[in-house]
Amino acid sequence: MKCRPRCGACCIAPSISSPLPLMPGGKPAGVPCLHLRTDLGCDLFGDPRRPAVCGGLQPSLEMCGDGREYALRHLSELERDTAPGQVANRNP
């Protein structure tokens, strides 16, 4: 599967803990990356400065679903479910 044009969900929903250009402290979940262009493409795509976590996100039906709204919702849920402290809260 290829990335959908004008989606950008993977550049908005997840947090990025590693430093990247213009964002030395990483990126919080739900905040658009500063490298997300107005056409929702990535300025760092193919750039060696792009964080490994970004390159590790590969489009798939499971992650992207049937459109941008699904992808944003799904990735936001994954981010929330894997946030630090969530595992401890599940098993009191």
PDB file of C-alpha atoms in Angstrom:
ATOM      1  CA  MET A   1       0.000   0.000   0.000  1.00  0.00           C
ATOM      2  CA  LYS A   2       1.215   3.526  -0.762  1.00  0.00           C
ATOM      3  CA  CYS A   3       0.698   6.612   1.360  1.00  0.00           C
ATOM      4  CA  ARG A   4      -2.530   8.395   0.575  1.00  0.00           C
ATOM      5  CA  PRO A   5      -2.088  11.847  -0.875  1.00  0.00           C
ATOM      6  CA  ARG A   6      -3.134  14.641   1.499  1.00  0.00           C
ATOM      7  CA  CYS A   7      -3.328  12.431   4.596  1.00  0.00           C
ATOM      8  CA  GLY A   8      -0.474  13.288   6.965  1.00  0.00           C
ATOM      9  CA  ALA A   9      -1.986  11.301   9.854  1.00  0.00           C
ATOM     10  CA  CYS A  10       1.362   9.723  10.740  1.00  0.00           C
ATOM     11  CA  CYS A  11       2.875  13.229  10.932  1.00  0.00           C
ATOM     12  CA  ILE A  12       0.192  14.450  13.335  1.00  0.00           C
ATOM     13  CA  ALA A  13      -1.178  11.699  15.604  1.00  0.00           C
ATOM     14  CA  PRO A  14       1.918   9.999  17.070  1.00  0.00           C
ATOM     15  CA  SER A  15       4.491  11.529  19.354  1.00  0.00           C
ATOM     16  CA  ILE A  16       8.144  11.537  18.333  1.00  0.00           C
ATOM     17  CA  SER A  17      10.559  11.325  21.239  1.00  0.00           C
ATOM     18  CA  SER A  18      13.739  11.692  19.215  1.00  0.00           C
ATOM     19  CA  PRO A  19      15.016  15.110  18.152  1.00  0.00           C
ATOM     20  CA  LEU A  20      14.463  16.257  14.611  1.00  0.00           C
ATOM     21  CA  PRO A  21      15.315  19.448  12.736  1.00  0.00           C
ATOM     22  CA  LEU A  22      13.287  22.410  14.065  1.00  0.00           C
ATOM     23  CA  MET A  23      11.976  20.192  16.886  1.00  0.00           C
ATOM     24  CA  PRO A  24      14.963  19.292  19.093  1.00  0.00           C
ATOM     25  CA  GLY A  25      12.666  18.079  21.883  1.00  0.00           C
ATOM     26  CA  GLY A  26      10.677  15.834  19.585  1.00  0.00           C
ATOM     27  CA  LYS A  27       6.979  16.208  18.786  1.00  0.00           C
ATOM     28  CA  PRO A  28       3.977  15.758  21.079  1.00  0.00           C
ATOM     29  CA  ALA A  29       1.090  13.545  19.995  1.00  0.00           C
ATOM     30  CA  GLY A  30      -1.621  15.367  18.104  1.00  0.00           C
ATOM     31  CA  VAL A  31       0.651  18.230  17.076  1.00  0.00           C
ATOM     32  CA  PRO A  32       1.514  18.484  13.371  1.00  0.00           C
ATOM     33  CA  CYS A  33       5.214  18.050  12.692  1.00  0.00           C
ATOM     34  CA  LEU A  34       6.888  21.274  11.581  1.00  0.00           C
ATOM     35  CA  HIS A  35       8.048  19.403   8.456  1.00  0.00           C
ATOM     36  CA  LEU A  36       4.483  18.636   7.352  1.00  0.00           C
ATOM     37  CA  ARG A  37       3.867  20.677   4.214  1.00  0.00           C
ATOM     38  CA  THR A  38       0.573  22.320   3.297  1.00  0.00           C
ATOM     39  CA  ASP A  39      -0.064  19.452   0.856  1.00  0.00           C
ATOM     40  CA  LEU A  40       0.415  17.109   3.877  1.00  0.00           C
ATOM     41  CA  GLY A  41       3.642  15.650   2.496  1.00  0.00           C
ATOM     42  CA  CYS A  42       6.868  15.481   4.502  1.00  0.00           C
ATOM     43  CA  ASP A  43       9.797  17.821   3.877  1.00  0.00           C
ATOM     44  CA  LEU A  44      12.137  15.245   5.457  1.00  0.00           C
ATOM     45  CA  PHE A  45      11.036  12.254   3.379  1.00  0.00           C
ATOM     46  CA  GLY A  46      14.224  10.643   2.064  1.00  0.00           C
ATOM     47  CA  ASP A  47      16.375  12.940   4.219  1.00  0.00           C
ATOM     48  CA  PRO A  48      18.853  11.169   6.544  1.00  0.00           C
ATOM     49  CA  ARG A  49      17.814  13.572   9.333  1.00  0.00           C
ATOM     50  CA  ARG A  50      14.313  12.084   9.307  1.00  0.00           C
ATOM     51  CA  PRO A  51      13.734  10.169  12.578  1.00  0.00           C
ATOM     52  CA  ALA A  52      13.872   6.380  12.352  1.00  0.00           C
ATOM     53  CA  VAL A  53      10.394   6.154  13.872  1.00  0.00           C
ATOM     54  CA  CYS A  54       9.007   8.030  10.870  1.00  0.00           C
ATOM     55  CA  GLY A  55      10.670   5.678   8.427  1.00  0.00           C
ATOM     56  CA  GLY A  56       9.350   2.743  10.434  1.00  0.00           C
ATOM     57  CA  LEU A  57       5.750   3.781   9.885  1.00  0.00           C
ATOM     58  CA  GLN A  58       4.668   2.037   6.728  1.00  0.00           C
ATOM     59  CA  PRO A  59       1.210   2.465   5.237  1.00  0.00           C
ATOM     60  CA  SER A  60      -1.049  -0.537   5.692  1.00  0.00           C
ATOM     61  CA  LEU A  61      -4.764  -1.223   5.625  1.00  0.00           C
ATOM     62  CA  GLU A  62      -4.664  -1.845   9.380  1.00  0.00           C
ATOM     63  CA  MET A  63      -3.036   1.519  10.108  1.00  0.00           C
ATOM     64  CA  CYS A  64      -4.591   3.670   7.389  1.00  0.00           C
ATOM     65  CA  GLY A  65      -8.020   2.078   7.014  1.00  0.00           C
ATOM     66  CA  ASP A  66     -10.310   3.597   4.438  1.00  0.00           C
ATOM     67  CA  GLY A  67      -9.208   7.211   4.746  1.00  0.00           C
ATOM     68  CA  ARG A  68      -7.516  10.039   6.593  1.00  0.00           C
ATOM     69  CA  GLU A  69     -10.103  10.271   9.375  1.00  0.00           C
ATOM     70  CA  TYR A  70      -9.718   6.563  10.171  1.00  0.00           C
ATOM     71  CA  ALA A  71      -5.915   6.851  10.177  1.00  0.00           C
ATOM     72  CA  LEU A  72      -5.953   9.878  12.496  1.00  0.00           C
ATOM     73  CA  ARG A  73      -8.358   8.166  14.891  1.00  0.00           C
ATOM     74  CA  HIS A  74      -6.530   4.819  14.833  1.00  0.00           C
ATOM     75  CA  LEU A  75      -3.060   6.302  15.314  1.00  0.00           C
ATOM     76  CA  SER A  76      -4.366   8.573  18.090  1.00  0.00           C
ATOM     77  CA  GLU A  77      -5.847   5.545  19.865  1.00  0.00           C
ATOM     78  CA  LEU A  78      -2.570   3.623  19.522  1.00  0.00           C
ATOM     79  CA  GLU A  79      -0.668   6.614  20.884  1.00  0.00           C
ATOM     80  CA  ARG A  80      -3.016   6.901  23.853  1.00  0.00           C
ATOM     81  CA  ASP A  81      -2.977   3.144  24.538  1.00  0.00           C
ATOM     82  CA  THR A  82       0.829   2.978  24.491  1.00  0.00           C
ATOM     83  CA  ALA A  83       1.539   6.184  26.409  1.00  0.00           C
ATOM     84  CA  PRO A  84       3.783   5.779  29.457  1.00  0.00           C
ATOM     85  CA  GLY A  85       1.758   4.736  32.475  1.00  0.00           C
ATOM     86  CA  GLN A  86      -1.027   3.078  30.501  1.00  0.00           C
ATOM     87  CA  VAL A  87       0.189  -0.480  31.126  1.00  0.00           C
ATOM     88  CA  ALA A  88       0.347   0.138  34.854  1.00  0.00           C
ATOM     89  CA  ASN A  89      -3.181   1.562  34.815  1.00  0.00           C
ATOM     90  CA  ARG A  90      -4.619  -1.529  33.111  1.00  0.00           C
ATOM     91  CA  ASN A  91      -3.560  -3.929  35.880  1.00  0.00           C
ATOM     92  CA  PRO A  92      -4.134  -2.195  39.214  1.00  0.00           C
TER      93      PRO A  92
END
